[in-house]
XYZ file of C-alpha atoms in Angstrom:
714
model
C 24.211 -0.817 -5.011
C 23.409 -1.519 -8.668
C 22.976 1.650 -10.730
C 22.235 1.811 -14.447
C 23.788 3.896 -17.174
C 20.283 4.199 -18.611
C 16.743 3.268 -17.694
C 15.941 -0.383 -18.416
C 19.624 -1.316 -18.355
C 18.840 -4.406 -16.287
C 19.174 -3.177 -12.704
C 16.065 -4.970 -11.445
C 16.987 -8.196 -13.209
C 20.571 -8.202 -11.902
C 19.416 -7.581 -8.322
C 16.833 -10.373 -8.645
C 19.448 -12.767 -10.011
C 21.939 -11.965 -7.265
C 19.213 -12.254 -4.608
C 18.416 -15.789 -5.743
C 22.100 -16.699 -6.150
C 22.976 -15.455 -2.651
C 19.859 -16.994 -1.101
C 20.605 -20.466 -2.417
C 24.131 -20.118 -1.039
C 22.595 -19.617 2.398
C 23.209 -15.878 2.739
C 20.782 -13.594 4.580
C 19.972 -11.171 1.753
C 17.292 -8.609 0.954
C 16.655 -6.238 -1.968
C 16.183 -2.517 -1.393
C 15.078 0.248 -3.746
C 14.997 3.687 -2.084
C 12.728 5.276 -4.685
C 10.773 3.626 -7.454
C 8.516 5.061 -10.147
C 6.174 2.374 -11.402
C 2.509 1.547 -11.946
C 2.994 -2.148 -11.180
C 2.808 -2.745 -7.454
C 2.244 -5.483 -4.904
C 0.727 -5.661 -1.409
C 2.936 -6.651 1.522
C 1.979 -8.838 4.461
C 1.383 -5.780 6.636
C -0.969 -4.246 4.075
C 1.393 -1.786 2.392
C 2.237 -1.132 -1.256
C 5.633 -1.597 -2.937
C 6.913 -1.807 -6.489
C 6.334 -5.084 -8.303
C 10.043 -5.448 -9.051
C 10.881 -5.423 -5.341
C 8.201 -8.060 -4.742
C 9.878 -10.250 -7.373
C 13.293 -9.627 -5.813
C 11.912 -10.585 -2.394
C 10.617 -13.838 -3.906
C 14.091 -14.369 -5.364
C 15.656 -13.766 -1.928
C 13.020 -16.043 -0.340
C 11.961 -13.437 2.216
C 8.559 -11.904 3.112
C 7.399 -8.768 1.339
C 7.874 -5.623 3.435
C 7.186 -1.925 2.893
C 10.825 -1.272 3.811
C 12.050 -2.969 0.613
C 10.746 0.052 -1.335
C 10.033 2.960 1.050
C 9.197 5.510 -1.678
C 6.964 4.496 -4.587
C 5.821 7.078 -7.136
C 2.787 6.100 -9.227
C 2.385 8.538 -12.155
C -1.195 9.698 -12.701
C -0.438 12.474 -15.194
C 2.461 13.758 -17.277
C 3.624 16.011 -14.431
C 2.352 14.408 -11.218
C 2.301 11.195 -9.258
C 0.744 9.594 -6.225
C 3.384 9.321 -3.498
C 3.491 6.077 -1.501
C 5.637 6.403 1.628
C 6.519 3.164 3.420
C 3.557 1.431 1.862
C 0.873 4.078 2.348
C -0.359 6.944 0.187
C 0.523 10.446 1.402
C -1.104 12.290 -1.522
C -0.588 13.485 -5.084
C 2.346 15.790 -5.833
C 3.588 17.410 -8.999
C 7.276 17.219 -9.860
C 8.214 20.525 -8.231
C 6.281 19.829 -5.034
C 7.857 16.392 -4.769
C 11.289 18.007 -5.078
C 10.466 20.030 -1.963
C 9.086 16.884 -0.278
C 12.291 14.891 -0.828
C 13.901 15.650 2.564
C 10.926 14.010 4.279
C 11.009 11.110 1.824
C 14.716 10.753 2.561
C 13.939 10.239 6.255
C 11.727 7.290 5.356
C 14.390 5.899 3.021
C 17.098 5.993 5.688
C 14.764 4.578 8.317
C 13.800 1.625 6.120
C 17.401 1.038 5.109
C 18.536 0.856 8.735
C 15.660 -1.452 9.653
C 16.620 -3.853 6.857
C 20.332 -3.612 7.677
C 19.533 -4.851 11.180
C 17.448 -7.763 9.822
C 19.685 -8.972 6.978
C 23.416 -9.455 6.547
C 23.477 -8.357 2.911
C 21.443 -5.684 1.145
C 21.369 -5.413 -2.634
C 20.284 -1.880 -3.461
C 18.774 -0.919 -6.802
C 19.077 2.578 -8.193
C 16.462 4.347 -10.306
C 16.964 5.626 -13.835
C 20.557 6.792 -14.112
C 22.963 8.678 -11.787
C 24.002 10.735 -14.827
C 20.774 12.770 -14.713
C 22.497 15.905 -13.393
C 19.233 17.874 -13.312
C 17.983 15.530 -10.564
C 21.128 15.571 -8.418
C 19.877 18.001 -5.767
C 18.353 16.091 -2.835
C 18.836 12.841 -4.738
C 17.638 9.817 -2.776
C 17.500 7.280 -5.617
C 21.100 6.920 -6.801
C 24.397 8.476 -5.698
C 22.673 10.728 -3.161
C 21.619 7.632 -1.248
C 24.925 5.798 -1.796
C 26.854 8.764 -0.384
C 24.649 8.950 2.714
C 25.170 5.317 3.693
C 28.679 4.893 2.213
C 27.591 2.166 -0.196
C 29.791 0.815 -3.044
C 28.244 0.958 -6.521
C 28.259 -1.287 -9.591
C 27.267 0.263 -12.926
C 25.284 -1.887 -15.371
C 24.960 -0.988 -19.053
C 22.801 -2.513 -21.804
C 24.903 -3.389 -24.852
C 21.749 -4.245 -26.818
C 20.953 -0.507 -26.952
C 24.283 0.209 -28.660
C 27.070 2.554 -27.547
C 27.745 0.657 -24.335
C 31.254 2.070 -23.801
C 30.017 5.627 -24.351
C 27.234 4.968 -21.837
C 29.727 3.905 -19.187
C 32.362 6.589 -19.860
C 29.680 9.293 -20.157
C 28.012 8.249 -16.913
C 31.311 8.383 -15.026
C 32.042 11.837 -16.496
C 28.772 13.159 -15.052
C 29.658 12.049 -11.517
C 31.606 13.940 -8.882
C 35.066 12.711 -7.902
C 33.816 11.000 -4.735
C 30.990 9.345 -6.681
C 33.420 8.109 -9.342
C 35.530 6.517 -6.614
C 32.404 4.853 -5.243
C 31.939 2.938 -8.520
C 33.787 -0.367 -8.064
C 33.180 -1.956 -11.456
C 30.913 -2.524 -14.436
C 28.508 -5.181 -15.660
C 27.584 -5.336 -19.346
C 24.131 -6.764 -19.949
C 22.247 -8.445 -22.826
C 25.276 -9.383 -24.943
C 24.650 -11.423 -28.100
C 27.357 -13.187 -30.087
C 30.923 -14.338 -29.500
C 32.424 -12.877 -26.288
C 35.866 -12.917 -27.887
C 34.770 -10.078 -30.174
C 34.156 -7.912 -27.113
C 37.432 -8.607 -25.315
C 39.457 -5.746 -26.780
C 36.719 -3.282 -25.823
C 36.651 -4.587 -22.259
C 40.431 -4.188 -21.964
C 40.167 -0.624 -23.309
C 37.411 0.205 -20.825
C 39.383 -1.134 -17.854
C 42.516 0.765 -18.934
C 40.527 3.959 -19.531
C 38.716 3.924 -16.182
C 40.998 1.915 -13.918
C 37.952 -0.129 -12.897
C 37.218 -3.801 -13.616
C 34.507 -5.294 -15.764
C 32.798 -7.655 -13.319
C 31.042 -9.660 -15.990
C 29.230 -9.780 -19.309
C 25.721 -11.202 -19.028
C 24.294 -12.818 -22.163
C 20.944 -11.974 -23.716
C 18.588 -14.527 -22.169
C 15.996 -15.268 -24.824
C 12.529 -15.964 -23.483
C 13.299 -14.662 -19.965
C 9.881 -13.969 -18.453
C 9.919 -12.017 -15.194
C 7.481 -9.492 -13.713
C 8.086 -6.143 -15.380
C 8.720 -3.124 -13.188
C 6.748 -0.601 -15.181
C 5.480 -0.089 -18.722
C 5.181 -2.894 -21.239
C 8.358 -3.550 -23.147
C 8.159 -3.972 -26.916
C 8.777 -7.695 -26.570
C 5.702 -7.891 -24.390
C 3.531 -6.151 -26.973
C 4.643 -7.963 -30.113
C 2.913 -11.334 -30.352
C 2.659 -14.218 -32.750
C -0.916 -13.919 -33.917
C -1.158 -17.388 -35.467
C 0.037 -19.647 -32.673
C -3.349 -20.130 -30.967
C -7.033 -19.975 -31.796
C -8.284 -18.422 -28.536
C -7.778 -14.647 -28.672
C -7.677 -12.251 -25.721
C -7.270 -8.491 -26.148
C -6.553 -5.741 -23.608
C -6.519 -1.968 -24.257
C -3.228 -0.262 -23.473
C -4.660 2.447 -21.229
C -2.524 5.587 -20.884
C -2.281 4.951 -17.122
C -2.577 1.166 -17.126
C -1.452 -0.363 -13.829
C -0.534 -3.880 -12.754
C -0.288 -5.263 -16.258
C 1.587 -8.165 -14.622
C -1.939 -9.530 -14.044
C -1.752 -10.775 -17.631
C 1.557 -12.660 -17.553
C -0.199 -16.071 -17.296
C -2.316 -15.190 -20.331
C 0.582 -13.804 -22.338
C 2.658 -16.952 -21.792
C -0.140 -19.519 -22.042
C 0.543 -21.816 -25.035
C -3.099 -21.896 -26.167
C -3.784 -18.156 -26.034
C -3.173 -15.443 -28.612
C -2.807 -12.453 -26.273
C -2.641 -8.927 -27.673
C -2.350 -5.444 -26.207
C -4.263 -2.884 -28.304
C -2.480 0.466 -28.343
C -3.538 4.016 -29.234
C -5.498 4.327 -32.522
C -4.931 0.643 -33.299
C -7.962 -1.127 -34.748
C -9.806 -3.333 -32.270
C -9.835 -6.904 -33.632
C -12.429 -9.598 -32.940
C -11.644 -11.644 -29.840
C -12.992 -14.358 -27.605
C -12.303 -12.384 -24.426
C -11.839 -8.676 -23.757
C -10.241 -7.562 -20.483
C -10.279 -4.014 -19.111
C -7.222 -3.636 -16.850
C -6.392 -1.565 -13.786
C -5.761 2.162 -14.103
C -4.008 4.837 -12.053
C -6.296 7.520 -13.484
C -9.581 5.764 -14.145
C -11.592 8.825 -15.226
C -8.957 9.907 -17.746
C -8.526 6.364 -19.075
C -12.298 5.880 -19.283
C -12.529 8.886 -21.587
C -9.643 7.461 -23.629
C -11.558 4.171 -24.008
C -14.615 6.008 -25.289
C -12.557 8.091 -27.730
C -10.869 4.955 -29.076
C -14.210 3.292 -29.783
C -14.028 0.609 -27.121
C -17.601 1.102 -25.891
C -19.053 0.252 -29.308
C -16.520 -2.561 -29.724
C -17.557 -4.130 -26.406
C -21.248 -3.850 -27.316
C -20.615 -5.630 -30.639
C -18.412 -8.198 -28.905
C -21.204 -9.028 -26.427
C -23.860 -9.248 -29.163
C -21.844 -12.007 -30.787
C -21.527 -13.916 -27.515
C -18.066 -12.723 -26.397
C -17.007 -12.456 -22.766
C -15.619 -9.438 -20.867
C -13.620 -9.227 -17.631
C -12.982 -5.972 -15.760
C -10.229 -5.834 -13.143
C -10.026 -3.014 -10.562
C -10.153 0.167 -12.687
C -11.755 -1.924 -15.417
C -14.501 -2.881 -12.945
C -15.130 0.782 -12.205
C -15.278 1.750 -15.891
C -17.886 -0.913 -16.699
C -20.303 0.618 -14.177
C -22.783 3.462 -14.539
C -20.868 6.291 -12.830
C -17.470 7.154 -11.377
C -17.613 9.937 -8.785
C -14.601 11.890 -7.529
C -15.967 14.410 -4.988
C -12.572 14.810 -3.272
C -10.727 15.367 -6.589
C -8.501 12.337 -6.024
C -7.708 12.100 -9.741
C -8.350 15.636 -10.949
C -10.930 18.347 -11.476
C -13.662 16.078 -12.922
C -16.123 15.246 -10.130
C -18.228 12.720 -12.041
C -17.927 10.726 -15.220
C -20.475 8.452 -16.847
C -19.164 4.918 -17.102
C -19.581 2.430 -19.936
C -22.800 1.374 -18.159
C -22.705 -2.373 -18.687
C -23.618 -2.571 -14.968
C -25.755 -0.231 -12.851
C -23.311 0.117 -9.956
C -21.541 3.347 -9.033
C -17.988 3.928 -7.776
C -16.882 6.784 -5.510
C -13.143 7.498 -5.382
C -11.744 8.098 -1.890
C -8.394 9.106 -0.440
C -8.187 5.945 1.664
C -6.815 3.011 -0.315
C -7.865 -0.592 0.074
C -4.638 -2.602 0.386
C -4.874 -6.261 1.310
C -4.004 -9.796 0.318
C -7.122 -11.950 0.021
C -8.199 -15.470 -0.804
C -11.544 -17.102 -1.456
C -13.511 -18.892 -4.148
C -14.503 -18.075 -7.709
C -18.259 -18.209 -8.229
C -18.372 -18.613 -12.009
C -19.171 -21.879 -13.813
C -21.169 -23.030 -10.759
C -17.878 -24.119 -9.158
C -16.102 -23.066 -6.005
C -12.548 -22.818 -7.294
C -9.912 -21.410 -4.903
C -8.528 -18.016 -5.899
C -6.060 -15.652 -4.239
C -4.620 -12.246 -5.002
C -4.450 -8.695 -3.742
C -6.467 -5.482 -3.799
C -5.037 -2.030 -4.528
C -7.767 0.538 -5.124
C -9.189 3.768 -3.752
C -12.736 3.343 -5.015
C -15.809 2.162 -3.125
C -18.362 0.509 -5.413
C -22.023 0.158 -4.458
C -25.059 -1.305 -6.184
C -23.639 -4.583 -7.429
C -26.089 -7.095 -8.931
C -26.965 -10.151 -6.883
C -24.417 -12.556 -8.392
C -20.931 -11.896 -7.012
C -17.723 -12.961 -8.760
C -15.738 -14.016 -5.685
C -16.518 -14.917 -2.097
C -13.678 -14.383 0.349
C -12.995 -16.562 3.363
C -14.640 -14.037 5.692
C -17.879 -14.430 3.667
C -17.479 -10.955 2.142
C -18.093 -10.961 -1.609
C -16.320 -9.087 -4.388
C -17.304 -7.944 -7.848
C -20.163 -9.235 -9.947
C -21.227 -11.482 -12.804
C -23.848 -10.129 -15.199
C -27.263 -11.762 -15.461
C -26.438 -13.060 -18.958
C -23.113 -14.488 -17.676
C -21.107 -12.529 -20.258
C -19.350 -10.030 -17.978
C -17.294 -10.655 -14.842
C -15.784 -7.853 -12.767
C -13.553 -7.948 -9.697
C -11.135 -5.806 -7.704
C -8.749 -8.760 -7.412
C -5.277 -8.446 -8.948
C -3.422 -11.698 -9.556
C -6.715 -13.192 -10.719
C -5.026 -15.548 -13.205
C -2.009 -16.557 -11.097
C -3.577 -19.685 -9.598
C -3.599 -22.577 -12.124
C -7.060 -23.691 -10.958
C -8.542 -20.183 -11.128
C -6.920 -19.585 -14.536
C -8.437 -22.784 -15.930
C -11.909 -21.961 -14.600
C -11.868 -18.387 -15.914
C -10.705 -19.525 -19.354
C -13.409 -22.198 -19.356
C -15.967 -19.522 -18.431
C -14.663 -17.425 -21.336
C -14.960 -20.354 -23.743
C -11.541 -22.049 -23.884
C -11.942 -25.776 -23.341
C -8.466 -26.973 -22.434
C -6.744 -29.607 -20.369
C -3.543 -27.532 -20.112
C -2.418 -26.655 -16.583
C -0.382 -23.446 -16.583
C 1.353 -22.347 -13.358
C 2.891 -18.860 -13.461
C 4.492 -19.392 -10.045
C 6.411 -22.412 -11.333
C 7.432 -20.462 -14.449
C 8.667 -17.605 -12.265
C 10.740 -19.961 -10.129
C 12.283 -21.579 -13.210
C 13.212 -18.177 -14.620
C 14.766 -16.998 -11.341
C 16.878 -20.153 -11.169
C 17.900 -19.662 -14.790
C 18.848 -16.052 -14.084
C 20.863 -17.023 -11.005
C 22.705 -19.691 -13.013
C 23.619 -17.059 -15.609
C 24.921 -14.688 -12.915
C 26.986 -17.446 -11.335
C 28.495 -18.401 -14.705
C 29.179 -14.982 -16.216
C 29.962 -12.702 -13.241
C 33.239 -12.605 -11.346
C 31.692 -13.684 -8.046
C 35.053 -13.572 -6.240
C 35.392 -9.869 -7.018
C 31.744 -9.229 -6.089
C 32.177 -10.906 -2.711
C 35.364 -8.912 -2.183
C 33.413 -5.672 -2.773
C 30.784 -6.873 -0.293
C 33.336 -7.828 2.323
C 34.859 -4.336 2.185
C 31.439 -2.703 2.556
C 30.097 -1.805 5.975
C 27.180 0.629 5.650
C 26.718 3.321 8.247
C 24.147 2.015 10.734
C 22.126 3.926 13.269
C 23.154 2.550 16.682
C 20.486 1.415 19.095
C 20.763 3.630 22.147
C 18.935 2.155 25.128
C 16.575 0.430 22.653
C 15.384 3.812 21.372
C 13.575 4.183 18.061
C 15.130 6.037 15.164
C 15.020 9.866 15.475
C 12.229 10.420 12.933
C 10.206 7.607 14.541
C 10.580 9.248 17.929
C 9.492 12.593 16.495
C 6.424 10.966 14.921
C 5.357 9.495 18.274
C 5.523 12.863 20.043
C 3.848 14.627 17.115
C 0.938 12.163 17.218
C 0.486 12.711 20.962
C 0.623 16.483 20.568
C -1.875 16.610 17.691
C -4.438 14.116 18.992
C -7.806 15.806 19.412
C -11.294 14.835 20.567
C -13.152 15.351 17.271
C -16.778 16.299 16.621
C -16.797 17.010 12.852
C -16.482 14.168 10.346
C -16.524 13.571 6.595
C -18.951 11.046 5.168
C -16.170 8.736 3.942
C -15.937 5.048 4.908
C -12.983 3.576 6.782
C -11.539 0.490 5.120
C -11.910 -2.818 6.916
C -8.120 -3.201 6.990
C -7.605 0.158 8.675
C -10.379 -0.414 11.214
C -8.808 -3.743 12.129
C -5.427 -2.018 12.616
C -7.010 0.521 14.987
C -8.821 -2.128 17.035
C -5.623 -4.166 17.211
C -3.808 -1.118 18.591
C -6.534 -0.716 21.226
C -6.329 -4.390 22.198
C -2.553 -4.087 22.668
C -3.028 -1.564 25.492
C -1.474 -2.230 28.905
C -3.809 -3.546 31.614
C -3.226 -4.292 35.270
C -2.751 -8.007 35.820
C -3.451 -8.528 32.081
C -7.179 -8.400 32.868
C -7.988 -6.658 29.529
C -11.353 -5.323 30.716
C -12.336 -3.685 27.414
C -15.127 -4.878 25.162
C -15.713 -3.088 21.831
C -19.126 -3.221 20.134
C -19.127 -2.017 16.529
C -22.464 -0.400 15.627
C -23.287 -1.069 11.961
C -27.099 -0.869 12.291
C -28.144 2.711 11.489
C -31.303 2.385 13.585
C -29.125 1.556 16.597
C -27.004 4.604 15.830
C -30.078 6.779 15.815
C -31.247 5.343 19.125
C -27.801 5.932 20.643
C -27.932 9.498 19.368
C -31.335 9.974 20.984
C -29.997 8.701 24.325
C -27.016 11.065 24.067
C -29.277 13.983 23.152
C -31.551 13.269 26.131
C -28.599 13.289 28.512
C -27.221 16.405 26.835
C -30.481 18.280 27.503
C -30.623 17.091 31.118
C -26.976 18.013 31.709
C -27.512 21.458 30.191
C -30.372 22.111 32.583
C -27.998 21.695 35.542
C -25.369 24.126 34.252
C -27.220 27.411 34.822
C -25.021 30.156 33.338
C -22.998 27.680 31.236
C -26.077 26.190 29.584
C -25.875 28.156 26.322
C -22.159 27.500 25.880
C -22.674 23.809 26.593
C -25.469 23.457 24.034
C -23.111 24.707 21.315
C -21.018 21.566 21.720
C -21.817 19.254 18.830
C -22.909 15.600 19.228
C -24.101 14.937 15.668
C -20.882 12.994 15.021
C -22.647 9.777 16.008
C -24.766 10.080 12.855
C -22.103 11.516 10.549
C -18.956 9.516 11.309
C -17.836 6.379 9.473
C -17.780 4.064 12.493
C -19.365 4.030 15.958
C -17.866 1.891 18.733
C -19.397 1.417 22.153
C -16.693 0.593 24.682
C -17.871 -1.423 27.642
C -16.159 -2.382 30.876
C -16.221 -6.081 31.700
C -16.317 -5.911 35.487
C -16.801 -9.395 36.940
C -13.326 -10.809 37.482
C -11.304 -11.896 40.451
C -10.753 -9.093 42.948
C -7.420 -10.683 43.848
C -5.772 -9.475 40.635
C -2.919 -7.359 41.909
C -3.737 -3.677 41.998
C -7.506 -4.196 42.287
C -7.872 -5.084 45.976
C -7.284 -1.511 47.065
C -7.676 0.205 43.697
C -10.664 -1.324 41.869
C -10.520 1.693 39.538
C -7.601 0.011 37.733
C -10.254 -1.545 35.504
C -11.188 1.920 34.260
C -7.531 2.979 34.010
C -6.835 0.002 31.779
C -9.808 0.638 29.504
C -8.727 4.295 29.250
C -5.351 3.089 27.969
C -7.103 1.050 25.277
C -9.125 4.057 24.138
C -6.021 6.238 24.110
C -4.129 3.617 22.083
C -6.916 3.640 19.514
C -7.060 7.442 19.426
C -3.289 7.813 18.900
C -3.196 5.132 16.219
C -6.148 6.814 14.509
C -4.428 10.217 14.595
C -1.336 8.749 12.944
C -3.577 7.355 10.170
C -5.399 10.668 9.706
C -8.591 9.376 11.360
C -10.474 11.465 13.914
C -11.912 10.023 17.135
C -14.631 11.618 19.263
C -15.261 10.367 22.799
C -18.900 10.748 23.833
C -19.686 10.317 27.533
C -23.135 11.933 27.694
C -25.421 8.915 28.141
C -27.151 6.803 30.752
C -25.035 3.602 31.029
C -28.070 1.513 31.979
C -30.059 2.710 28.970
C -27.165 1.983 26.572
C -26.590 -1.417 28.197
C -30.247 -2.296 27.707
C -30.199 -1.148 24.092
C -27.145 -3.287 23.244
C -27.965 -6.283 25.475
C -24.867 -5.742 27.605
C -25.236 -8.084 30.616
C -25.618 -6.331 33.964
C -26.091 -9.273 36.306
C -24.075 -12.104 34.748
C -21.835 -13.517 37.504
C -19.038 -14.201 34.993
C -19.119 -11.151 32.756
C -20.903 -8.034 33.956
C -20.618 -5.168 31.485
C -20.939 -1.417 31.833
C -20.733 1.059 28.909
C -17.872 3.497 29.424
C -17.670 5.423 26.145
C -19.214 5.887 22.720
C -16.448 6.471 20.177
C -17.047 8.172 16.829
C -14.406 7.374 14.182
C -14.062 8.938 10.765
C -12.081 10.910 8.238
C -11.940 14.629 9.009
C -11.305 17.723 6.936
C -8.668 18.833 9.425
C -7.696 18.303 13.044
C -8.449 21.131 15.447
C -5.323 23.258 16.094
C -6.271 23.291 19.799
C -8.723 21.272 21.944
C -12.328 21.967 20.986
C -13.332 22.937 24.539
C -10.559 25.518 24.548
C -11.590 26.715 21.085
C -15.203 27.143 22.280
C -13.973 29.060 25.365
C -15.348 26.361 27.656
C -12.141 25.885 29.589
C -8.420 26.583 29.299
C -5.983 23.671 29.678
C -3.957 23.677 32.877
C -0.307 24.577 32.605
C 2.017 21.599 32.996
C 3.610 23.066 36.105
C 0.222 23.116 37.824
C -0.062 19.334 37.795
C 3.531 18.166 38.257
C 4.749 18.129 41.847
C 7.894 16.897 43.544
C 7.953 14.745 46.689
C 4.821 16.293 48.224
C 1.357 17.263 46.959
C 1.389 20.888 45.829
C 5.162 21.214 46.022
C 6.380 22.610 42.678
C 8.925 20.644 40.728
C 12.423 22.014 41.024
C 14.219 23.057 37.864
C 16.772 20.557 36.597
C 20.397 21.566 37.074
């Protein structure tokens, strides 16, 4: 584990360098950061969110991105609070004190992810957060020594000599540690050294004599090292040569600016004068203005207005300038930003800059996905790829989209006068082709091809070379060889304890829901739920389920009418129970986010084992698919309502489900309502409405013979 004497001591860079060095030596290596606080993030292959530094380290290690590389990500959205991302997915906003109480649960996720990675890779390089010397944060620590102690992990301390006082940093850090933690530190790395190493030698000898621990290496200051930053812009990233290029791009330094790594290709491009405009700094003329992503878009929108950016953009456009809005910047350039669920704070609506007429509604459910498609500016179809990380849903775009994805879905917009382009896509400038087309759209006529991926690879190789040359690799490998982290054994292929608990909790809390919020379900999440349903067991692998997604509101209304007709007819047969039955709600079909009609495909070979004597196995299998979907939905916080009050023939006719096809004869089995809910019922709705009490478990579990009670275990 690499821990720093201070923040920004070089932990992330050292881990990245060692990841690349070990990877090119053929080692199975992965980075791991238990807890990260950063506004720069990336999307993993499974659709989760991790810190940008861990994404870079994964690239260095040449492994796929995974949520387990960074199980806890804190994204500050105020001076005292942050959005908490647990294993890739948002669990809510917590202030500092509430997060302190939440740490035991976060620690479970950290240990789970660590053990998963330790089973997949031979070597883990763990990065600490901040400094272990922060004694006020020691209780329930999961980021530094608290984690190292739990898994019995050796520690290397890295200190930045460029800050000054490097020996005091190291000695002071050790003094703040407990005796067992001091013993856990196996050596030191001094980072960013400038000058003649011989001048440092006497200090190194003093440090080793004082602590009894070796200096494992002195890494030089690597001028011009350009790697994805973990969090806020460093001073070197803000200060620019303003005379090197004629084409000027400016970006406001929003108080909660996120994913500023979007601009690395622009910052490093040889023909661009790129400048970040900070608080109360005058806004200079430019060829292109870019509004970046934001973790608190309403707050940052007000900041933009107070700093005079709205008037500056209007003037910029009058003189023919171009504007790009990315993610939060897209939302700010619209007419309104609505926050009915108070995702970002108390403000429920905020007028946008109104350069477009669209409106954005913030929602709790994030859109997290990697995407690819084509840019639609300049009348070209240039390939573009990137990732989306946003919680807003924007409606009312103008006709001209900015990007068309491979699934034919479009993103963003281009204004009628072709002066503004907005998109939710991060990584917009990473592709050399897309970068060239966007700069051409903005007015830069250039033949230069600039590839940020190639630059990144060159810098990682350069960093690895420096580590190999200036670190005592023999001592490092000796530390590794003596390290054997505590691993959770696999007992009969069981899951980890907290995973097991989550499975049983999901089963226990699943409910048939009837009350829904009017909040959309993201396409990514819906696909995950349908995938879970399709992975259900089925007799003879016949997979008899067919799911029909109802997106036509008129069809929804007709389905609701059919259900209401059957509800009235059923009520008329219930005599004394009629009034109680009519209280049961079926309006969910109209209110929920998604409606699925599940149909049984019933024309297959009768010789499939299990069907000759039990043809009902078709229905048993389709029930498993519905239950899979319902359990997956509960784990994601999505409610599912199962409606069975309808005439199957009428629904089949409405949806053109074949009833006499010799190869595929369908029969509707269920109408499923899916959607976000305010809360899950504490008990089944029918029990809550006094319709019926659930049977006791002992009433349905027999032993050997029907009706014979199960004997107590001895």
